[in-house]
Coordinates of C-alpha atoms and ligand atoms in Angstrom, one line a residue:
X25 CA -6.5 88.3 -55.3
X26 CA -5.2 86.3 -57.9
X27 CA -1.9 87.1 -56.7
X28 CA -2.5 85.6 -53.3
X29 CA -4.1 82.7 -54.7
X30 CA -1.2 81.6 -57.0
X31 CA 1.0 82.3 -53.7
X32 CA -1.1 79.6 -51.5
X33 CA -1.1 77.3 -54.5
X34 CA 2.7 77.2 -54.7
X35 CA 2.6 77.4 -51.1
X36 CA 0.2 74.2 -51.1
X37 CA 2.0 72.4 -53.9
X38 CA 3.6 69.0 -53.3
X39 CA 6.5 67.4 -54.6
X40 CA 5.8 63.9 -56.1
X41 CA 7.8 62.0 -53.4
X42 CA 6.0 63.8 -51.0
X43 CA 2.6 62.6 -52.4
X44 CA 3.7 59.1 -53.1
X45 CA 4.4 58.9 -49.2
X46 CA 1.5 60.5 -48.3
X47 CA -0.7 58.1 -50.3
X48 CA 2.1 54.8 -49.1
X49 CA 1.3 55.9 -45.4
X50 CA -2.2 56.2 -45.3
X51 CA -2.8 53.3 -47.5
X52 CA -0.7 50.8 -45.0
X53 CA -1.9 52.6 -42.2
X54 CA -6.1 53.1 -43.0
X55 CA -6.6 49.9 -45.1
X56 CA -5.1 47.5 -43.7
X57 CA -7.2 46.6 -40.3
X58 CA -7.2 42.5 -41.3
X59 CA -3.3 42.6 -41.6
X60 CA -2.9 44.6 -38.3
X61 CA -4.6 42.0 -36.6
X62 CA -3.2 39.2 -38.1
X63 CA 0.1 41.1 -37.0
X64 CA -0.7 41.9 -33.9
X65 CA -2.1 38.0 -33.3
X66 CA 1.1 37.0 -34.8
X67 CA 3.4 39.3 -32.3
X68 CA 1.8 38.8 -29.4
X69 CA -0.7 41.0 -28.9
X70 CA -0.9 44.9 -29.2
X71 CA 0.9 45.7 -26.0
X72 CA 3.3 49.1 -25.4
X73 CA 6.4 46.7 -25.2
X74 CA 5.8 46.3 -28.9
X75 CA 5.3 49.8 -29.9
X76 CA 9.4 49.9 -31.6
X77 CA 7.8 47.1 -33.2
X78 CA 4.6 48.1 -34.7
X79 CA 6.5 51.7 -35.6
X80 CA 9.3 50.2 -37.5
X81 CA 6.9 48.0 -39.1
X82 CA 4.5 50.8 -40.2
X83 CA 7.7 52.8 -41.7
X84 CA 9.1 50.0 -43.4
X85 CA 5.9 48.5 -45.3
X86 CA 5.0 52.4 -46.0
X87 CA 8.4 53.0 -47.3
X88 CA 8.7 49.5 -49.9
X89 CA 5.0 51.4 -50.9
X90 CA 6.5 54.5 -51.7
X91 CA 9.4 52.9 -53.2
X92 CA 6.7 51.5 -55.6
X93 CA 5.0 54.3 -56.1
X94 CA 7.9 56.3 -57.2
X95 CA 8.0 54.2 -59.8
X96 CA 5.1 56.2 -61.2
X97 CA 5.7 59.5 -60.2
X98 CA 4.7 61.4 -63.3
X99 CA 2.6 64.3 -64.8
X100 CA -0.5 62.2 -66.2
X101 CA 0.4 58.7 -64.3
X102 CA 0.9 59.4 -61.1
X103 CA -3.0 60.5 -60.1
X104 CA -4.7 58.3 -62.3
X105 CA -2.4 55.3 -60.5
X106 CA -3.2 56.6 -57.1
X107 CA -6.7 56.9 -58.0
X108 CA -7.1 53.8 -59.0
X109 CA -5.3 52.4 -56.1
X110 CA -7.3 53.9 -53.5
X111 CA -10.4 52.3 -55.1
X112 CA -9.4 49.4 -55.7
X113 CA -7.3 49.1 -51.9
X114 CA -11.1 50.3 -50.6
X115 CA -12.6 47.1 -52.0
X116 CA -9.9 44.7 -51.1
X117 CA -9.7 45.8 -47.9
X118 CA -13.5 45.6 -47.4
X119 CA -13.1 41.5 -48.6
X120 CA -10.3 41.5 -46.0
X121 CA -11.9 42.4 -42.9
X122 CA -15.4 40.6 -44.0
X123 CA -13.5 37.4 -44.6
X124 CA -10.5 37.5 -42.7
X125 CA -9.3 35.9 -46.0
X126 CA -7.2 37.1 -48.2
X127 CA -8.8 38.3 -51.9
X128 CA -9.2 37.0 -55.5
X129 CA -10.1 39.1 -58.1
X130 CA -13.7 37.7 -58.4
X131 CA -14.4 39.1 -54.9
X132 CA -13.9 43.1 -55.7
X133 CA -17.3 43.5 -56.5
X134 CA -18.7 43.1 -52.8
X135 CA -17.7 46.1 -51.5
X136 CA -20.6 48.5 -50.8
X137 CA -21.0 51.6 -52.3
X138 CA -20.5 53.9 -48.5
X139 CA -17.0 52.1 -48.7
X140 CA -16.2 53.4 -51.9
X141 CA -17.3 56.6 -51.2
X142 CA -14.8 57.1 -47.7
X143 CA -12.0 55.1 -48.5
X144 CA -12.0 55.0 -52.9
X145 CA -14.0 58.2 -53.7
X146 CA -12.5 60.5 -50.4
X147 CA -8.9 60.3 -51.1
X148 CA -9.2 60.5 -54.6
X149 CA -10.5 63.6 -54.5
X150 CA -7.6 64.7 -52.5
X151 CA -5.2 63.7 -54.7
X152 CA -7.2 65.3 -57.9
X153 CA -7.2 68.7 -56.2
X154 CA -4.0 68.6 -55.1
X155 CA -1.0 70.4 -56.9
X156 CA 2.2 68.4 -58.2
X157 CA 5.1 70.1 -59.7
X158 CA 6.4 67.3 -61.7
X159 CA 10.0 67.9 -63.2
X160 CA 10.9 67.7 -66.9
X161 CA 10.7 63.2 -67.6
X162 CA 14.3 63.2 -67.6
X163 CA 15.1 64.5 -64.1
X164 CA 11.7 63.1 -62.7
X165 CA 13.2 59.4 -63.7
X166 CA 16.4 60.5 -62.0
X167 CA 14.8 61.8 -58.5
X168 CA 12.4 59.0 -58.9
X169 CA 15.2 56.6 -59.2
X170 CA 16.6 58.1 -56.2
X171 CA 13.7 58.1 -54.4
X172 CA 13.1 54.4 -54.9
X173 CA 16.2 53.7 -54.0
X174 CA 16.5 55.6 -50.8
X175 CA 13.2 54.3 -49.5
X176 CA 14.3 50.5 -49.9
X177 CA 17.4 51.1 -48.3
X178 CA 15.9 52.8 -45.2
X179 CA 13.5 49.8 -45.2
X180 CA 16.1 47.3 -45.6
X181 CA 17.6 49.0 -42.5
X182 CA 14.5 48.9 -40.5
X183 CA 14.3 45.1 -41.8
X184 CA 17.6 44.2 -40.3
X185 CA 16.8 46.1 -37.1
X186 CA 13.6 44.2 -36.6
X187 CA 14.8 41.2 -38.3
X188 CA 15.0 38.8 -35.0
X189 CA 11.5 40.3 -34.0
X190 CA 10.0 39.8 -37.2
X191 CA 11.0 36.8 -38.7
X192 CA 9.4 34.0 -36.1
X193 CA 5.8 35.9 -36.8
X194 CA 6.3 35.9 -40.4
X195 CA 7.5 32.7 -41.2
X196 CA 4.4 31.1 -39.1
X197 CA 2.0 33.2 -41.1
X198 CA 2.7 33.3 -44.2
X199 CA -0.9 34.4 -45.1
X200 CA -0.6 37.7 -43.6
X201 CA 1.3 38.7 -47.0
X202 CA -2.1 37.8 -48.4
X203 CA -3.9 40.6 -45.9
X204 CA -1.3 43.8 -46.9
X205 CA -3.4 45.9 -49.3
X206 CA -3.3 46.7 -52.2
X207 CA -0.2 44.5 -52.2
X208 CA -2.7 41.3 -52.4
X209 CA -4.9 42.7 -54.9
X210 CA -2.0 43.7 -57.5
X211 CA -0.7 39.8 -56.8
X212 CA -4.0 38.8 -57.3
X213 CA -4.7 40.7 -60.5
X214 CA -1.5 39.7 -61.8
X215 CA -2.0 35.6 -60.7
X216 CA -5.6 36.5 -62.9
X217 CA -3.8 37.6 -66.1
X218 CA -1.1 34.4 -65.6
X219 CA -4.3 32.1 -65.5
X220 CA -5.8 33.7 -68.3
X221 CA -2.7 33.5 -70.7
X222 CA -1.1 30.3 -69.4
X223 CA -1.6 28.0 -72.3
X224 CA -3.7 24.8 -70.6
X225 CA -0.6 22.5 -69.4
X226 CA 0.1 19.4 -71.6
X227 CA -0.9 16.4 -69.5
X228 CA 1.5 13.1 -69.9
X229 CA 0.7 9.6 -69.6
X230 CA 1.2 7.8 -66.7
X231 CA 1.4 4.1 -65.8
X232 CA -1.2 2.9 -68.7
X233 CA 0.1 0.0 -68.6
X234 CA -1.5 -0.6 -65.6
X235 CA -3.7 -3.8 -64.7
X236 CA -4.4 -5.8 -61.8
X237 CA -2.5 -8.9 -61.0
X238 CA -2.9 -12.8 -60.8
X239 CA -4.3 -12.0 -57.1
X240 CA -7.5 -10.7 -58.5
X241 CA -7.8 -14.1 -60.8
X242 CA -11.2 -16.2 -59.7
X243 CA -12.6 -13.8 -57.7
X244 CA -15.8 -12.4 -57.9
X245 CA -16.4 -10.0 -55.2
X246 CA -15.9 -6.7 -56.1
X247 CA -13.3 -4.5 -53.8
X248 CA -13.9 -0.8 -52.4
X249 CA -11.2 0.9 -51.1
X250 CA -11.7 4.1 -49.2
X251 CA -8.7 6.8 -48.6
X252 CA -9.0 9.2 -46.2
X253 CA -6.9 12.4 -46.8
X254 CA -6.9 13.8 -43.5
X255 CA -6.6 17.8 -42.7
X256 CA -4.4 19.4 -40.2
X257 CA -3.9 15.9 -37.7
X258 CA -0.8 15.8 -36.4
X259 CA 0.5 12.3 -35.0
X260 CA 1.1 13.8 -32.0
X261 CA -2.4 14.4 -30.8
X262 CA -3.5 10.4 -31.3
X263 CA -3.3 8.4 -28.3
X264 CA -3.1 5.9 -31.1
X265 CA 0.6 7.1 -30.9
X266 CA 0.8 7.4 -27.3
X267 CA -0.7 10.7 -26.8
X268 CA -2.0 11.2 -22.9
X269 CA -5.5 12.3 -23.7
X270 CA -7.8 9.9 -24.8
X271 CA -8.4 11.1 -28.9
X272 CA -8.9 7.5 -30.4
X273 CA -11.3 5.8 -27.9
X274 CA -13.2 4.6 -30.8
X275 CA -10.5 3.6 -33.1
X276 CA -8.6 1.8 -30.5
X277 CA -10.6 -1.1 -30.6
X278 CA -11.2 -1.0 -34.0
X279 CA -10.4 -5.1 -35.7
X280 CA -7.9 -5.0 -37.6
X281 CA -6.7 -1.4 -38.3
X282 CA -3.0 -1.0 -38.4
X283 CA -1.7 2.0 -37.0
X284 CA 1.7 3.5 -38.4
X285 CA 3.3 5.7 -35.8
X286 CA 6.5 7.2 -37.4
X287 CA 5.5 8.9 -41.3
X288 CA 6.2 12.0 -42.5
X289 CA 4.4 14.3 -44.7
X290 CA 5.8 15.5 -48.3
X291 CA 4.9 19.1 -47.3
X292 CA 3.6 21.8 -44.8
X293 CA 0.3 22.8 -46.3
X294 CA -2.2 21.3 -48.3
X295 CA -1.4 23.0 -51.6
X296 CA 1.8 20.9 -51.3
X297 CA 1.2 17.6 -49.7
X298 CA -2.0 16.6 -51.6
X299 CA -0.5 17.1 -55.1
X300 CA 2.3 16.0 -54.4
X301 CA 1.1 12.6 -52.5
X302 CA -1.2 11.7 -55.8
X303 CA 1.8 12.7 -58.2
X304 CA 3.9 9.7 -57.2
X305 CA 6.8 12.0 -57.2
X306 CA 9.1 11.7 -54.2
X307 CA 9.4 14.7 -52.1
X308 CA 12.8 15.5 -53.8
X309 CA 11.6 15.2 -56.9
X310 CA 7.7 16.9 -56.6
X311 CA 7.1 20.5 -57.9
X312 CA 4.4 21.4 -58.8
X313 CA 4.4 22.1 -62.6
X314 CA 6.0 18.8 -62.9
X315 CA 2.7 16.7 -61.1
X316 CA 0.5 19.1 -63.3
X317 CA 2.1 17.9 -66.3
X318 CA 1.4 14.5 -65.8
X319 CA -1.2 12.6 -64.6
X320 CA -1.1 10.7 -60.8
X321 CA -2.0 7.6 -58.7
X322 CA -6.4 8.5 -59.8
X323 CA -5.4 7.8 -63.1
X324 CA -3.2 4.9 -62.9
X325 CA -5.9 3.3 -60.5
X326 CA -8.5 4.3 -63.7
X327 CA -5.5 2.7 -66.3
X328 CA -6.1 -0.4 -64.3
X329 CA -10.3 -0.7 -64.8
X330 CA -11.0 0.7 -61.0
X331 CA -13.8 3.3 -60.5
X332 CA -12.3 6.6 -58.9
X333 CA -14.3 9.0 -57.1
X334 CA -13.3 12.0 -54.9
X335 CA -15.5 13.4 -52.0
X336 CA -14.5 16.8 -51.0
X337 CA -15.3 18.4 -47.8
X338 CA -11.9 20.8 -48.0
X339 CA -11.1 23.1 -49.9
X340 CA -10.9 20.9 -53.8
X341 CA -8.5 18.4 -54.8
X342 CA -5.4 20.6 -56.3
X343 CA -5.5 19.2 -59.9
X344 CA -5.2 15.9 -58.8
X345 CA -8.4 14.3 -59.5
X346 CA -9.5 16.5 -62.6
X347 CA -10.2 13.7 -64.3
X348 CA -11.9 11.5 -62.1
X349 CA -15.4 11.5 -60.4
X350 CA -16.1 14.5 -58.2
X351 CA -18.3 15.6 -55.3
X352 CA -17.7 18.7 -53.5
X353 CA -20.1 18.1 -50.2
X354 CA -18.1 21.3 -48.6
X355 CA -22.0 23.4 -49.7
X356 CA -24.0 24.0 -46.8
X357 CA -27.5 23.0 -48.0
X358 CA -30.2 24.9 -45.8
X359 CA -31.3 22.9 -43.1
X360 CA -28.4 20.3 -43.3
X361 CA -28.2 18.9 -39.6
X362 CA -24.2 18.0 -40.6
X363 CA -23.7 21.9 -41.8
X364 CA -23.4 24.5 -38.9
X365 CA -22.6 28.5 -40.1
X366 CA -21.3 27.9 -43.5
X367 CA -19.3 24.7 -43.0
X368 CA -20.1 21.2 -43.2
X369 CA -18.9 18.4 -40.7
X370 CA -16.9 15.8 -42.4
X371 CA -19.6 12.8 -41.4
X372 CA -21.1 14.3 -44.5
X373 CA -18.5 13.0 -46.5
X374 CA -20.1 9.7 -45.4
X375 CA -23.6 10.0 -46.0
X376 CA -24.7 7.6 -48.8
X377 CA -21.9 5.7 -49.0
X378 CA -23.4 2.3 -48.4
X379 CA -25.7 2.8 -51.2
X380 CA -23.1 4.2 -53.5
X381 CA -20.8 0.7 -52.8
X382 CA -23.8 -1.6 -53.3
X383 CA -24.9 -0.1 -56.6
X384 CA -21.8 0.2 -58.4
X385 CA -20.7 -2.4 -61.0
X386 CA -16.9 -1.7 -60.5
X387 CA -13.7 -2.1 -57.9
X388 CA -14.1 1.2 -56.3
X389 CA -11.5 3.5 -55.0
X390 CA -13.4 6.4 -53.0
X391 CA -11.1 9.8 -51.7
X392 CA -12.4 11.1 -49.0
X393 CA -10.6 14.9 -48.6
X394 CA -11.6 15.6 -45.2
X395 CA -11.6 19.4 -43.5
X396 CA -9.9 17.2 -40.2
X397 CA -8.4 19.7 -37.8
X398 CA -8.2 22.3 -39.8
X399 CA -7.4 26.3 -37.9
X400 CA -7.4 28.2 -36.6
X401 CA -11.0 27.4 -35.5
X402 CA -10.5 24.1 -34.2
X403 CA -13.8 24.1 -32.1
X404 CA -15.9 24.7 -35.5
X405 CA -14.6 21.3 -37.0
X406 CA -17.0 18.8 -34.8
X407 CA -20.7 19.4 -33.7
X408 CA -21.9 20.1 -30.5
X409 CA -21.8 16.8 -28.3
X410 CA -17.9 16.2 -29.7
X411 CA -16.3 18.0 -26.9
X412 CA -14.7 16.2 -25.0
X413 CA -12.2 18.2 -23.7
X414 CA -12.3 21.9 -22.3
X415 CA -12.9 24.6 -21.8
X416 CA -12.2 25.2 -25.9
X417 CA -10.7 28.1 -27.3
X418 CA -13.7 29.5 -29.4
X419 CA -12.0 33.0 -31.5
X420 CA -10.3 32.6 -34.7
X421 CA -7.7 34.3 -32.9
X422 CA -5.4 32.2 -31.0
X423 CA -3.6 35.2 -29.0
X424 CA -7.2 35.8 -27.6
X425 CA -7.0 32.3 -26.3
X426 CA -5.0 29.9 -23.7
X427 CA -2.9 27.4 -24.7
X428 CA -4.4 24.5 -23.2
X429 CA -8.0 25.9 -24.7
X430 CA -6.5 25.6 -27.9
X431 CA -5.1 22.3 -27.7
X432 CA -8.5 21.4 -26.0
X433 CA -10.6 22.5 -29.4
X434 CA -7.4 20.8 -31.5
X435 CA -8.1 17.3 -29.6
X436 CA -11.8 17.1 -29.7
X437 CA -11.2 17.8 -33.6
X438 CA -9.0 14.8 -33.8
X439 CA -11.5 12.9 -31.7
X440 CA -13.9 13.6 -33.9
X441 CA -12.1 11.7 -36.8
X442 CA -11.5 9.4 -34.9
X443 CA -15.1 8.8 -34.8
X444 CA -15.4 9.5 -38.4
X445 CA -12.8 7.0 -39.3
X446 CA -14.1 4.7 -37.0
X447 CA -17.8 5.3 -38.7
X448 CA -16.4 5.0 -42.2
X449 CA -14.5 1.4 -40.9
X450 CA -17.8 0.2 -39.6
X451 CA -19.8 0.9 -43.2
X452 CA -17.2 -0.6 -44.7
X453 CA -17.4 -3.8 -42.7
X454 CA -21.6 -4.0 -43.2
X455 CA -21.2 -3.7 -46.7
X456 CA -18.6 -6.3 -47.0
X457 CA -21.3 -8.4 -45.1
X458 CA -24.1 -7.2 -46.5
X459 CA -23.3 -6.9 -50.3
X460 CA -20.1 -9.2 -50.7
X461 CA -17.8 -6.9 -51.1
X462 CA -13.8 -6.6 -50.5
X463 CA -13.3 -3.7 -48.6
X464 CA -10.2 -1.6 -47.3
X465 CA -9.4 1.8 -45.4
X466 CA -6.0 4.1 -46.0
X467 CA -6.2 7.2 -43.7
X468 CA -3.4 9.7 -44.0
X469 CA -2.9 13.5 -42.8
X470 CA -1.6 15.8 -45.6
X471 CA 0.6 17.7 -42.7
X472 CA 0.5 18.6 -39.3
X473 CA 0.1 21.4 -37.1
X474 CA 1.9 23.8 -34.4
X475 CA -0.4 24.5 -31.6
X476 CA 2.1 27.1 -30.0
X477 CA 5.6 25.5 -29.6
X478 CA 8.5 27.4 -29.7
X479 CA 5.8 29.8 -30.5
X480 CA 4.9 28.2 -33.8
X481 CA 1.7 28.1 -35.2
X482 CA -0.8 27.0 -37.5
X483 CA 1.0 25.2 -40.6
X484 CA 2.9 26.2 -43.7
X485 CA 6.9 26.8 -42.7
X486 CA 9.5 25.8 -44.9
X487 CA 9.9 22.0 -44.9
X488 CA 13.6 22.4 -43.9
X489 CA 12.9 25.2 -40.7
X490 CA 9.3 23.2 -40.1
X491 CA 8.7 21.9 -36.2
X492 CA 8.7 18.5 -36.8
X493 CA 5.2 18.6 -35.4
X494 CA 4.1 20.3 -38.6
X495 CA 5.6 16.5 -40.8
X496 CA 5.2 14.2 -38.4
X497 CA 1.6 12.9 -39.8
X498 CA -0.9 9.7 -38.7
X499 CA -1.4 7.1 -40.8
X500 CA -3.4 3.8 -40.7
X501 CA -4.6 1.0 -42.6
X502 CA -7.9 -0.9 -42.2
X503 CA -8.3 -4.3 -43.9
X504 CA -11.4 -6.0 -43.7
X505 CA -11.0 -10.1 -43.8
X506 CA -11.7 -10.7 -47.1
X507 CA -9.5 -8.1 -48.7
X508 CA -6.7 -9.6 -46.7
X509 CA -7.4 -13.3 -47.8
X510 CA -7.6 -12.2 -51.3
X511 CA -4.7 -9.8 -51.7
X512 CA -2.8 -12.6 -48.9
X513 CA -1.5 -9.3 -46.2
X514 CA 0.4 -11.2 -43.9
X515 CA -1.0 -8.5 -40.4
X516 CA 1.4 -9.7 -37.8
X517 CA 4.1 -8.7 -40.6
X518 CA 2.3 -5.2 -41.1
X519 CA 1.8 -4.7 -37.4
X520 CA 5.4 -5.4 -37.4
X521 CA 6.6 -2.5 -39.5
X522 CA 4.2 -0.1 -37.4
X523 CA 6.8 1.9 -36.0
X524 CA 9.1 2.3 -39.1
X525 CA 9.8 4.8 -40.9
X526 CA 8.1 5.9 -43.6
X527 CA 6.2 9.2 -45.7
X528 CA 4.1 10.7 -48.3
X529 CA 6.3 8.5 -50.5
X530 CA 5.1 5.6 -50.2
X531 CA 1.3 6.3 -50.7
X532 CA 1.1 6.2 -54.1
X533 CA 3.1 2.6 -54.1
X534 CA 1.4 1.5 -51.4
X535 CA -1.8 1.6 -52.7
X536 CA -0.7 -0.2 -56.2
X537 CA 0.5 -2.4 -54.3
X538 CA -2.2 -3.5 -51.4
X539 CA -4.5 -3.5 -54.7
X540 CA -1.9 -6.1 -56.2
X541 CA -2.1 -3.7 -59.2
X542 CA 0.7 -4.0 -61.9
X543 CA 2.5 -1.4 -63.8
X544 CA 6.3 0.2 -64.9
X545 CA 5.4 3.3 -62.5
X546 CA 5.1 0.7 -59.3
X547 CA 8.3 0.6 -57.2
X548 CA 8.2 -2.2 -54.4
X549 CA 10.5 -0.8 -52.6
X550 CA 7.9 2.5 -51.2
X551 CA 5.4 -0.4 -51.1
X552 CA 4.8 -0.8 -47.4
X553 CA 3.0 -4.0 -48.0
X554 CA 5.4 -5.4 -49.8
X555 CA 7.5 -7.3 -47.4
X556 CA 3.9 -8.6 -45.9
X557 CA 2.5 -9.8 -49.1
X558 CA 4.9 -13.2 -49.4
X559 CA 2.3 -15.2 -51.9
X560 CA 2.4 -12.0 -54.5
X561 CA 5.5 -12.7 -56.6
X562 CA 6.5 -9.9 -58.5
Ligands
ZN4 ZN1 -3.9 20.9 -45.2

C-alpha cells in the first residue's frame, strides 16, 4: 500500500513552474470579472471575431503572472506566497466587481466571509496539499531565472502580435490596470507603505508678498469672487462655442458673461489639471512633486487678506487647498432632494451661498469643484427634469449603449451647468444688490472628454497622443457692474480677446490680476485681463 501511495504521489507531484502557472492562470482567469468587462467594453464587445484577442490576452497577462511568481518559487515561500495571494486576490476582486472601482488598501475588509471561503480558503487548500519537488536553492534560482525569463519573452511576443489591437483600448482606459487582480492590490499595498514612510513634503513660500493694489483704495464694498472648476465639459458640447444642440439656453442670455472659445487644459484628468492649474506652474514646468512642494494661487489669494473657501462636490481638491477652508458637500445626507443613489447634484454646491456672502467680514474667493460631466454615467450627473435630450444612454457601460444616447446623457450634463452656472451668476447678482457687494464668476473645465471619436473615450490619454477634444476646455468670465467699475475691465476689450488663444496657464495670473492683486509671482503677460485693464498701471 504504501508502495502505491508514494507512486501516485510522485505521480501527482508538480514542478514549481508548473504550480506558479497553475495559480497565474486561474488567478487572471477566475478573479478578474471587473477587468474582463472593462476589456471587453474597451474592445468592443465579447464577440467571436475577438476570440485571437481575448486568448492572446489571457496567455500574456497569465504568463507576466507567472513570470512573477517564479520569482518565488521556493521550498517554504512559494505556498505561503500563493496562499496569501489567493486571499488577498478573493477580497480585491470582491471590491472590484461591487464597485467597479479599482481598490485601496482600506477596502480589503469588505469582502464577506463565503468569498473567502471559494475563492481565498478553496485554492489554498489545493496548493497546501499539493506536492512540490523543489530543487536544491542554487539550481531553483537558475530554472527560476529561466522560467521568468521565458514567460516575459513569450508575452512580449504575444504583446507585439496584439500590439495594434491592444494599444487604442488601453491607452483610453487606463483604469483597467487598476481592475487586474492581485496586480492592483500589490500596487496598492505598496502606494500604502510609500504614504506611510514618505516624510510629509516641505511646503515653500509662495507670493507673500502679496497685497491688493491702489484699485482697491476708497472702496468699501467688500468683493466675492466665485470659481467654478468644472468636471469633464468639453468646449465642444456648448452651443456657447457654436455647438448645434442647444446646451447653454440659459447662459446665453446671461449680462455680461464673457465667453472664451479657444483654451486648453494643462492636463487630461483631474489628478493633473486641478493641481496643476492652482500651482501657477506652466504646463511645461508642472509636476506634481514640484506644486506639492510649494504652496499655490489659495494661498497667495490668503498672502493678500482674501478669505478662501473650497466647496467640493468631486472627488477632493488634490493638495491644493490643504490649507484653506473646506467643505466636502459630495455626502449624501438621507433625504437630501439634491442627492440621488449616493451622489449629490452640483446645485448643492450652491445651497447657502447667499447667506455665507452676506455674513462674512472679508473679500471672499469661493472654489466651487464641481462633479460637471463626469463618466461614464453621464445621465446620473442632473436630476430628473434636466433631460433635455434623448433617449439617454443609462449603463455605466458605454459599449452597451449608442452613440448618439451617449452624447444625449453628455449634453443634458452640460446643460445642466449651464443652469448651475447660470443659478450661481444670478445669486451673485442679488447679493451684489442686496448686500453691496462686488461680485465676479471664473468658470473653467479641468479637461475634456472623448465621447467615441476615433474610438476614444472617456478621458486620461497622454497629453501629447490626447484627441484634442480631451484639451480643448470652456471657459468664461462673469463680471457683475460694480466689480467692473472698480477693478476698471474694459468688456468690449475682453469680448475682443474671446476667441484667442489661451490655457490652464493663465488662471492663476488671471485671477491676480482681475483682483488687481500685487505680488513677484504675478506675470501680466498670462493675465488675460491685462490688455483690458488700461487704468491699472503696473
Ligand atoms: Zn476631471
Amino acid at each position: 500500500m504504501e508502495h502505491i501511495t508514494s507512486e501516485w504521489s510522485n505521480y501527482l507531484a508538480l514542478r514549481p513552474w508548473q504550480l506558479t502557472s497553475a495559480a497565474a492562470a486561474l488567478l487572471v482567469l477566475f478573479y478578474n470579472h471587473g477587468f474582463w468587462q472593462a476589456f471587453a467594453a474597451a474592445t468592443g464587445g465579447a464577440a467571436p471575431a475577438n476570440a485571437m484577442l481575448y486568448l492572446g490576452t489571457f496567455a500574456m497577462l497569465a504568463l507576466v503572472f507567472n513570470a512573477f511568481l517564479s520569482v518565488a518559487a521556493f521550498r517554504y515561500v512559494l505556498k505561503p506566497v500563493l496562499i496569501a495571494l489567493f486571499f488577498v486576490a478573493a477580497a480585491t476582486s470582491y471590491v472590484v466587481d461591487r464597485h467597479g472601482a479599482p481598490v485601496d488598501a482600506s477596502a480589503l475588509g469588505e469582502a464577506p466571509p463565503w468569498t473567502l471561503a471559494l475563492m481565498g480558503a478553496l485554492p489554498s487548500l489545493l496548493v497546501w496539499a499539493v506536492t512540490v519537488r523543489f530543487p536544491s536553492v542554487p539550481r531553483g534560482a537558475l530554472v527560476n531565472a529561466g522560467v521568468a525569463l521565458a514567460s516575459l519573452c513569450a508575452a512580449g511576443a504575444l504583446l507585439l502580435a496584439l500590439f495594434q489591437t491592444l494599444a487604442p483600448a488601453v491607452r483610453d482606459h487606463r483604469e483597467m490596470r487598476l481592475l487586474l487582480t492581485p496586480a492592483n492590490a500589490v500596487q496598492a499595498g505598496r502606494k500604502y507603505l510609500r504614504q506611510a514612510w514618505a516624510r510629509p513634503p516641505v511646503v515653500a513660500p509662495l507670493g507673500r508678498d502679496a497685497v491688493k493694489g491702489r484699485l482697491w483704495a476708497g472702496h468699501t464694498r467688500r468683493t466675492v469672487t466665485v470659481v467654478v472648476v468644472g468636471e469633464t465639459a468639453r468646449a465642444a458640447n456648448f452651443s456657447l462655442n457654436g455647438y448645434t444642440r442647444d446646451t447653454n439656453p440659459l447662459l446665453a442670455r446671461q449680462a455680461g458673461l464673457v465667453n472664451f472659445s479657444n483654451v486648453r487644459s494643462c492636463g487630461t484628468a483631474t489628478a493633473v489639471s486641478v493641481p496643476c492649474v492652482f500651482s501657477g506652474l506652466p504646463r511645461g514646468d508642472y509636476a506634481k512633486r514640484k506644486a506639492r512642494s510649494r504652496e499655490g494661487l489659495l494661498d497667495v489669494l490668503g498672502h493678500a487678506g482674501l478669505g478662501v473657501l473650497w466647496r467640493d462636490n468631486n472627488s477632493g481638491c488634490k493638495g491644493v487647498c490643504d490649507r484653506v477652508a473646506y467643505e466636502d458637500l459630495s455626502r449624501p445626507a438621507a433625504g437630501d432632494p439634491l442627492c440621488d443613489g449616493g451622489e449629490c447634484y452640483d446645485e448643492r454646491l450652491l445651497r447657502g451661498l447667499p447667506e455665507l456672502i452676506r455674513e462674512a467680514t472679508r473679500d471672499l474667493v469661493i472654489v466651487l469643484h464641481q462633479k460637471g460631466s463626469h463618466g461614464p454615467a453621464y445621465w446620473k450627473r442632473y436630476p430628473a427634469g434636466f433631460g433635455r435630450f434623448g433617449p439617454v444612454c443609462q449603463s455605466d457601460k458605454l459599449a452597451a449603449c449608442s452613440s448618439a444616447a451617449i452624447v444625449a446623457a453628455y449634453d443634458n450634463s452640460i446643460a445642466y451647468t449651464d443652469y448651475f452656472l447660470n443659478k450661481a451668476i444670478d445669486m451673485l447678482r442679488a447679493s451684489a444688490r442686496e448686500d453691496g457687494v462686488d461680485t465676479a464668476l471664473m468658470y473653467f473645465s479641468d479637461h475634456g472628454e472623448s465621447l467615441g471619436e476615433e474610438n476614444f473615450y472617456p478621458h486620461g490619454a497622454p497629453y501629447v497622443f490626447s484627441p484634442e477634444k480631451q484639451r480643448h476646455v470652456p471657459f468664461m468670465v462673469w463680471l457683475d457692474d460694480g466689480f467692473r467699475d472698480r477693478f476698471k475691465v474694459d468688456r468690449r476689450c475682453l469680448e475682443a480677446r474671446r476667441d484667442q488663444d489661451f490655457s490652464h496657464d493663465n488662471v492663476f495670473h488671471s485671477l491676480l490680476g482681475m483682483l488687481n492683486l500685487k505680488t513677484v509671482v504675478y506675470n501680466s503677460q498670462l493675465d488675460l485681463f491685462h490688455a483690458c485693464m488700461p487704468a491699472r498701471q503696473s
